[in-house]
Each structure stands twice: as structure tokens, then as C-alpha cells.
JSON list of C-alpha atoms in Angstrom, two decimals:
[
{"chain": "A", "resi": 19, "resn": "MET", "atom": "CA", "xyz": [106.98, 112.20, 106.00]},
{"chain": "A", "resi": 20, "resn": "LYS", "atom": "CA", "xyz": [105.51, 111.46, 102.58]},
{"chain": "A", "resi": 21, "resn": "LYS", "atom": "CA", "xyz": [107.73, 114.14, 100.96]},
{"chain": "A", "resi": 22, "resn": "VAL", "atom": "CA", "xyz": [110.85, 112.67, 102.56]},
{"chain": "A", "resi": 23, "resn": "ARG", "atom": "CA", "xyz": [109.96, 109.20, 101.26]},
{"chain": "A", "resi": 24, "resn": "ILE", "atom": "CA", "xyz": [109.38, 110.56, 97.72]},
{"chain": "A", "resi": 25, "resn": "ILE", "atom": "CA", "xyz": [112.69, 112.45, 97.82]},
{"chain": "A", "resi": 26, "resn": "MET", "atom": "CA", "xyz": [114.51, 109.32, 99.07]},
{"chain": "A", "resi": 27, "resn": "ILE", "atom": "CA", "xyz": [112.98, 107.12, 96.36]},
{"chain": "A", "resi": 28, "resn": "THR", "atom": "CA", "xyz": [113.70, 109.69, 93.65]},
{"chain": "A", "resi": 29, "resn": "GLY", "atom": "CA", "xyz": [117.30, 110.05, 94.85]},
{"chain": "A", "resi": 30, "resn": "ALA", "atom": "CA", "xyz": [117.82, 106.28, 94.96]},
{"chain": "A", "resi": 31, "resn": "LEU", "atom": "CA", "xyz": [116.35, 105.91, 91.47]},
{"chain": "A", "resi": 32, "resn": "ALA", "atom": "CA", "xyz": [118.59, 108.69, 90.11]},
{"chain": "A", "resi": 33, "resn": "LEU", "atom": "CA", "xyz": [121.62, 107.07, 91.73]},
{"chain": "A", "resi": 34, "resn": "ALA", "atom": "CA", "xyz": [120.76, 103.65, 90.32]},
{"chain": "A", "resi": 35, "resn": "LEU", "atom": "CA", "xyz": [120.26, 105.02, 86.81]},
{"chain": "A", "resi": 36, "resn": "GLY", "atom": "CA", "xyz": [123.47, 107.02, 87.01]},
{"chain": "A", "resi": 37, "resn": "CYS", "atom": "CA", "xyz": [125.45, 103.89, 87.87]},
{"chain": "A", "resi": 38, "resn": "SER", "atom": "CA", "xyz": [123.91, 101.59, 85.28]},
{"chain": "A", "resi": 39, "resn": "LYS", "atom": "CA", "xyz": [125.71, 100.49, 82.11]},
{"chain": "A", "resi": 40, "resn": "SER", "atom": "CA", "xyz": [124.80, 102.55, 79.09]},
{"chain": "A", "resi": 41, "resn": "ASP", "atom": "CA", "xyz": [123.65, 100.80, 75.95]},
{"chain": "A", "resi": 42, "resn": "ASN", "atom": "CA", "xyz": [125.12, 103.40, 73.66]},
{"chain": "A", "resi": 43, "resn": "SER", "atom": "CA", "xyz": [125.72, 102.28, 70.09]},
{"chain": "A", "resi": 44, "resn": "GLU", "atom": "CA", "xyz": [127.04, 105.59, 68.76]},
{"chain": "A", "resi": 45, "resn": "GLY", "atom": "CA", "xyz": [130.74, 104.84, 69.41]},
{"chain": "A", "resi": 46, "resn": "THR", "atom": "CA", "xyz": [131.22, 107.27, 72.27]},
{"chain": "A", "resi": 47, "resn": "PRO", "atom": "CA", "xyz": [134.36, 107.18, 74.42]},
{"chain": "A", "resi": 48, "resn": "ALA", "atom": "CA", "xyz": [132.73, 104.57, 76.68]},
{"chain": "A", "resi": 49, "resn": "ASP", "atom": "CA", "xyz": [132.87, 102.19, 73.71]},
{"chain": "A", "resi": 50, "resn": "GLU", "atom": "CA", "xyz": [136.51, 102.86, 72.80]},
{"chain": "A", "resi": 51, "resn": "PRO", "atom": "CA", "xyz": [139.06, 100.14, 73.57]},
{"chain": "A", "resi": 52, "resn": "ASN", "atom": "CA", "xyz": [141.12, 100.45, 76.71]},
{"chain": "A", "resi": 53, "resn": "ASN", "atom": "CA", "xyz": [144.60, 101.45, 75.57]},
{"chain": "A", "resi": 54, "resn": "GLN", "atom": "CA", "xyz": [146.04, 100.86, 79.04]},
{"chain": "A", "resi": 55, "resn": "ASN", "atom": "CA", "xyz": [146.41, 97.12, 78.42]},
{"chain": "A", "resi": 56, "resn": "PRO", "atom": "CA", "xyz": [149.78, 96.21, 76.90]},
{"chain": "A", "resi": 57, "resn": "ASP", "atom": "CA", "xyz": [149.92, 94.34, 73.61]},
{"chain": "A", "resi": 58, "resn": "PRO", "atom": "CA", "xyz": [149.88, 90.64, 74.56]},
{"chain": "A", "resi": 59, "resn": "THR", "atom": "CA", "xyz": [152.05, 89.84, 71.52]},
{"chain": "A", "resi": 60, "resn": "ALA", "atom": "CA", "xyz": [154.78, 92.37, 72.36]},
{"chain": "A", "resi": 61, "resn": "LEU", "atom": "CA", "xyz": [158.10, 90.87, 73.34]},
{"chain": "A", "resi": 62, "resn": "THR", "atom": "CA", "xyz": [159.53, 91.64, 76.77]},
{"chain": "A", "resi": 63, "resn": "TYR", "atom": "CA", "xyz": [162.85, 90.92, 78.41]},
{"chain": "A", "resi": 64, "resn": "GLN", "atom": "CA", "xyz": [161.29, 89.16, 81.40]},
{"chain": "A", "resi": 65, "resn": "ASN", "atom": "CA", "xyz": [158.86, 86.94, 79.50]},
{"chain": "A", "resi": 66, "resn": "ASP", "atom": "CA", "xyz": [160.69, 86.23, 76.25]},
{"chain": "A", "resi": 67, "resn": "ILE", "atom": "CA", "xyz": [164.36, 87.19, 76.18]},
{"chain": "A", "resi": 68, "resn": "ARG", "atom": "CA", "xyz": [165.57, 86.39, 79.68]},
{"chain": "A", "resi": 69, "resn": "PRO", "atom": "CA", "xyz": [164.63, 82.68, 79.39]},
{"chain": "A", "resi": 70, "resn": "ILE", "atom": "CA", "xyz": [166.55, 82.45, 76.09]},
{"chain": "A", "resi": 71, "resn": "ILE", "atom": "CA", "xyz": [169.63, 84.12, 77.58]},
{"chain": "A", "resi": 72, "resn": "GLN", "atom": "CA", "xyz": [169.39, 81.99, 80.73]},
{"chain": "A", "resi": 73, "resn": "SER", "atom": "CA", "xyz": [169.28, 78.73, 78.81]},
{"chain": "A", "resi": 74, "resn": "ASN", "atom": "CA", "xyz": [171.87, 79.61, 76.14]},
{"chain": "A", "resi": 75, "resn": "CYS", "atom": "CA", "xyz": [174.31, 82.18, 77.52]},
{"chain": "A", "resi": 76, "resn": "VAL", "atom": "CA", "xyz": [174.69, 82.50, 81.29]},
{"chain": "A", "resi": 77, "resn": "SER", "atom": "CA", "xyz": [176.63, 79.29, 81.76]},
{"chain": "A", "resi": 78, "resn": "CYS", "atom": "CA", "xyz": [179.58, 81.38, 80.53]},
{"chain": "A", "resi": 79, "resn": "HIS", "atom": "CA", "xyz": [178.16, 84.93, 80.58]},
{"chain": "A", "resi": 80, "resn": "GLY", "atom": "CA", "xyz": [177.06, 84.73, 84.21]},
{"chain": "A", "resi": 81, "resn": "ASN", "atom": "CA", "xyz": [178.04, 86.91, 87.12]},
{"chain": "A", "resi": 82, "resn": "PRO", "atom": "CA", "xyz": [180.99, 86.70, 87.11]},
{"chain": "A", "resi": 83, "resn": "PRO", "atom": "CA", "xyz": [181.62, 85.56, 83.54]},
{"chain": "A", "resi": 84, "resn": "THR", "atom": "CA", "xyz": [183.53, 82.28, 83.13]},
{"chain": "A", "resi": 85, "resn": "ASN", "atom": "CA", "xyz": [185.39, 80.47, 80.32]},
{"chain": "A", "resi": 86, "resn": "ASN", "atom": "CA", "xyz": [186.95, 83.74, 79.13]},
{"chain": "A", "resi": 87, "resn": "ALA", "atom": "CA", "xyz": [183.55, 85.33, 78.38]},
{"chain": "A", "resi": 88, "resn": "PRO", "atom": "CA", "xyz": [184.17, 89.08, 78.14]},
{"chain": "A", "resi": 89, "resn": "MET", "atom": "CA", "xyz": [180.93, 90.21, 79.79]},
{"chain": "A", "resi": 90, "resn": "SER", "atom": "CA", "xyz": [177.98, 89.17, 81.89]},
{"chain": "A", "resi": 91, "resn": "LEU", "atom": "CA", "xyz": [174.50, 88.84, 80.37]},
{"chain": "A", "resi": 92, "resn": "THR", "atom": "CA", "xyz": [172.53, 88.59, 83.60]},
{"chain": "A", "resi": 93, "resn": "SER", "atom": "CA", "xyz": [170.27, 91.64, 83.28]},
{"chain": "A", "resi": 94, "resn": "LEU", "atom": "CA", "xyz": [168.30, 93.59, 80.73]},
{"chain": "A", "resi": 95, "resn": "THR", "atom": "CA", "xyz": [170.84, 96.42, 80.90]},
{"chain": "A", "resi": 96, "resn": "LEU", "atom": "CA", "xyz": [173.78, 94.11, 80.24]},
{"chain": "A", "resi": 97, "resn": "VAL", "atom": "CA", "xyz": [172.04, 92.32, 77.36]},
{"chain": "A", "resi": 98, "resn": "ARG", "atom": "CA", "xyz": [170.99, 95.63, 75.82]},
{"chain": "A", "resi": 99, "resn": "ASN", "atom": "CA", "xyz": [174.54, 96.95, 76.12]},
{"chain": "A", "resi": 100, "resn": "ALA", "atom": "CA", "xyz": [175.90, 93.78, 74.48]},
{"chain": "A", "resi": 101, "resn": "ILE", "atom": "CA", "xyz": [173.50, 94.25, 71.57]},
{"chain": "A", "resi": 102, "resn": "GLU", "atom": "CA", "xyz": [174.16, 97.97, 71.17]},
{"chain": "A", "resi": 103, "resn": "THR", "atom": "CA", "xyz": [177.93, 98.04, 71.67]},
{"chain": "A", "resi": 104, "resn": "ARG", "atom": "CA", "xyz": [179.34, 94.52, 71.41]},
{"chain": "A", "resi": 105, "resn": "GLY", "atom": "CA", "xyz": [177.57, 93.03, 68.37]},
{"chain": "A", "resi": 106, "resn": "LEU", "atom": "CA", "xyz": [175.60, 90.37, 70.22]},
{"chain": "A", "resi": 107, "resn": "ILE", "atom": "CA", "xyz": [173.05, 89.98, 67.38]},
{"chain": "A", "resi": 108, "resn": "SER", "atom": "CA", "xyz": [175.83, 89.37, 64.84]},
{"chain": "A", "resi": 109, "resn": "ARG", "atom": "CA", "xyz": [177.60, 86.98, 67.16]},
{"chain": "A", "resi": 110, "resn": "ILE", "atom": "CA", "xyz": [174.57, 84.78, 67.87]},
{"chain": "A", "resi": 111, "resn": "ASN", "atom": "CA", "xyz": [174.02, 84.54, 64.09]},
{"chain": "A", "resi": 112, "resn": "SER", "atom": "CA", "xyz": [177.65, 83.87, 63.14]},
{"chain": "A", "resi": 113, "resn": "THR", "atom": "CA", "xyz": [178.29, 80.50, 61.53]},
{"chain": "A", "resi": 114, "resn": "THR", "atom": "CA", "xyz": [182.08, 80.92, 61.64]},
{"chain": "A", "resi": 115, "resn": "ASN", "atom": "CA", "xyz": [182.38, 81.89, 65.31]},
{"chain": "A", "resi": 116, "resn": "PRO", "atom": "CA", "xyz": [179.02, 80.94, 66.83]},
{"chain": "A", "resi": 117, "resn": "MET", "atom": "CA", "xyz": [177.63, 81.82, 70.22]},
{"chain": "A", "resi": 118, "resn": "PRO", "atom": "CA", "xyz": [177.02, 79.69, 72.07]},
{"chain": "A", "resi": 119, "resn": "PRO", "atom": "CA", "xyz": [180.30, 77.99, 71.06]},
{"chain": "A", "resi": 120, "resn": "ASP", "atom": "CA", "xyz": [178.74, 74.53, 70.78]},
{"chain": "A", "resi": 121, "resn": "GLY", "atom": "CA", "xyz": [176.46, 75.73, 67.97]},
{"chain": "A", "resi": 122, "resn": "LEU", "atom": "CA", "xyz": [173.89, 78.34, 67.11]},
{"chain": "A", "resi": 123, "resn": "MET", "atom": "CA", "xyz": [170.77, 78.57, 69.23]},
{"chain": "A", "resi": 124, "resn": "ALA", "atom": "CA", "xyz": [167.44, 77.94, 67.52]},
{"chain": "A", "resi": 125, "resn": "GLN", "atom": "CA", "xyz": [166.56, 80.36, 64.73]},
{"chain": "A", "resi": 126, "resn": "ASN", "atom": "CA", "xyz": [163.34, 81.31, 66.52]},
{"chain": "A", "resi": 127, "resn": "ALA", "atom": "CA", "xyz": [165.31, 82.38, 69.61]},
{"chain": "A", "resi": 128, "resn": "ARG", "atom": "CA", "xyz": [167.72, 84.46, 67.54]},
{"chain": "A", "resi": 129, "resn": "THR", "atom": "CA", "xyz": [164.82, 86.08, 65.69]},
{"chain": "A", "resi": 130, "resn": "LEU", "atom": "CA", "xyz": [163.06, 86.93, 68.97]},
{"chain": "A", "resi": 131, "resn": "ILE", "atom": "CA", "xyz": [166.18, 88.63, 70.34]},
{"chain": "A", "resi": 132, "resn": "ALA", "atom": "CA", "xyz": [166.54, 90.73, 67.16]},
{"chain": "A", "resi": 133, "resn": "GLU", "atom": "CA", "xyz": [162.84, 91.65, 67.15]},
{"chain": "A", "resi": 134, "resn": "TRP", "atom": "CA", "xyz": [163.00, 92.60, 70.84]},
{"chain": "A", "resi": 135, "resn": "ALA", "atom": "CA", "xyz": [165.95, 94.91, 70.10]},
{"chain": "A", "resi": 136, "resn": "ASN", "atom": "CA", "xyz": [164.07, 96.44, 67.15]},
{"chain": "A", "resi": 137, "resn": "GLN", "atom": "CA", "xyz": [161.08, 97.09, 69.45]},
{"chain": "A", "resi": 138, "resn": "GLY", "atom": "CA", "xyz": [163.28, 99.18, 71.74]},
{"chain": "A", "resi": 139, "resn": "PHE", "atom": "CA", "xyz": [164.19, 96.61, 74.41]},
{"chain": "A", "resi": 140, "resn": "PRO", "atom": "CA", "xyz": [160.88, 96.47, 76.35]},
{"chain": "A", "resi": 141, "resn": "GLU", "atom": "CA", "xyz": [161.21, 95.24, 79.92]}
]
């Protein structure tokens, strides 16, 4: 009975030590940053671009488009296509034929859209 108790205590102690946090100051993999977390400063369609498009473009570029708008801008795919094939970045920066037609959107919004495109259109 005494041997069983010693084995149980030894096993519990080994388990507890194996599960404890290591205080390792040698820079081992346990101390490396977790690269699974996305960059909180990275632009995304859902968080950054969609609200800009919603507030500046979809009144005409909705689904379906109205006021003679040639395309819808209601999804990431459609916005990306408009940037890649229809010159959306140039159009939102045009002072002679601005989009939206009532005047250019804020410079910050236009810059964010261009940066998002340069980052590869993250979702």
C-alpha cells in the first residue's frame, strides 16, 4: 500500500511539473511570438473597405446598379474587379470626372482603398 501511495504521489508530481509554465530565458520556441495572430493594422475588405464603399458608392453601384452606373460594387470580388479592370482607383481620384459624382470622397478613404489593393485585397 505504501508503494502504491509513493508511486501515485510521484506520478502526480511529475504530471504537475510537466504542465507548469517554464521560466526559460534562453529564447526557445516557447518564447517566440505567435505568428497565427493577424496583423491588427492590416487593412481588410470587411473592416475597412466595405464601409467606405457602402457609404460612398452603393447608392448608385448597388445590386442592381442605378443612375447609369456600369457595375455593382457590393462585394469584395466586384470591388477587386473594378480596381483591376475598370480603373476604380483612378476614378475615385479624378478631379475632372470624380466618383462619387458629387465630389471626391475623403483623401483618407481613397488612400485606404489604394493601400488595400496594394496589400493584395485581404478579406
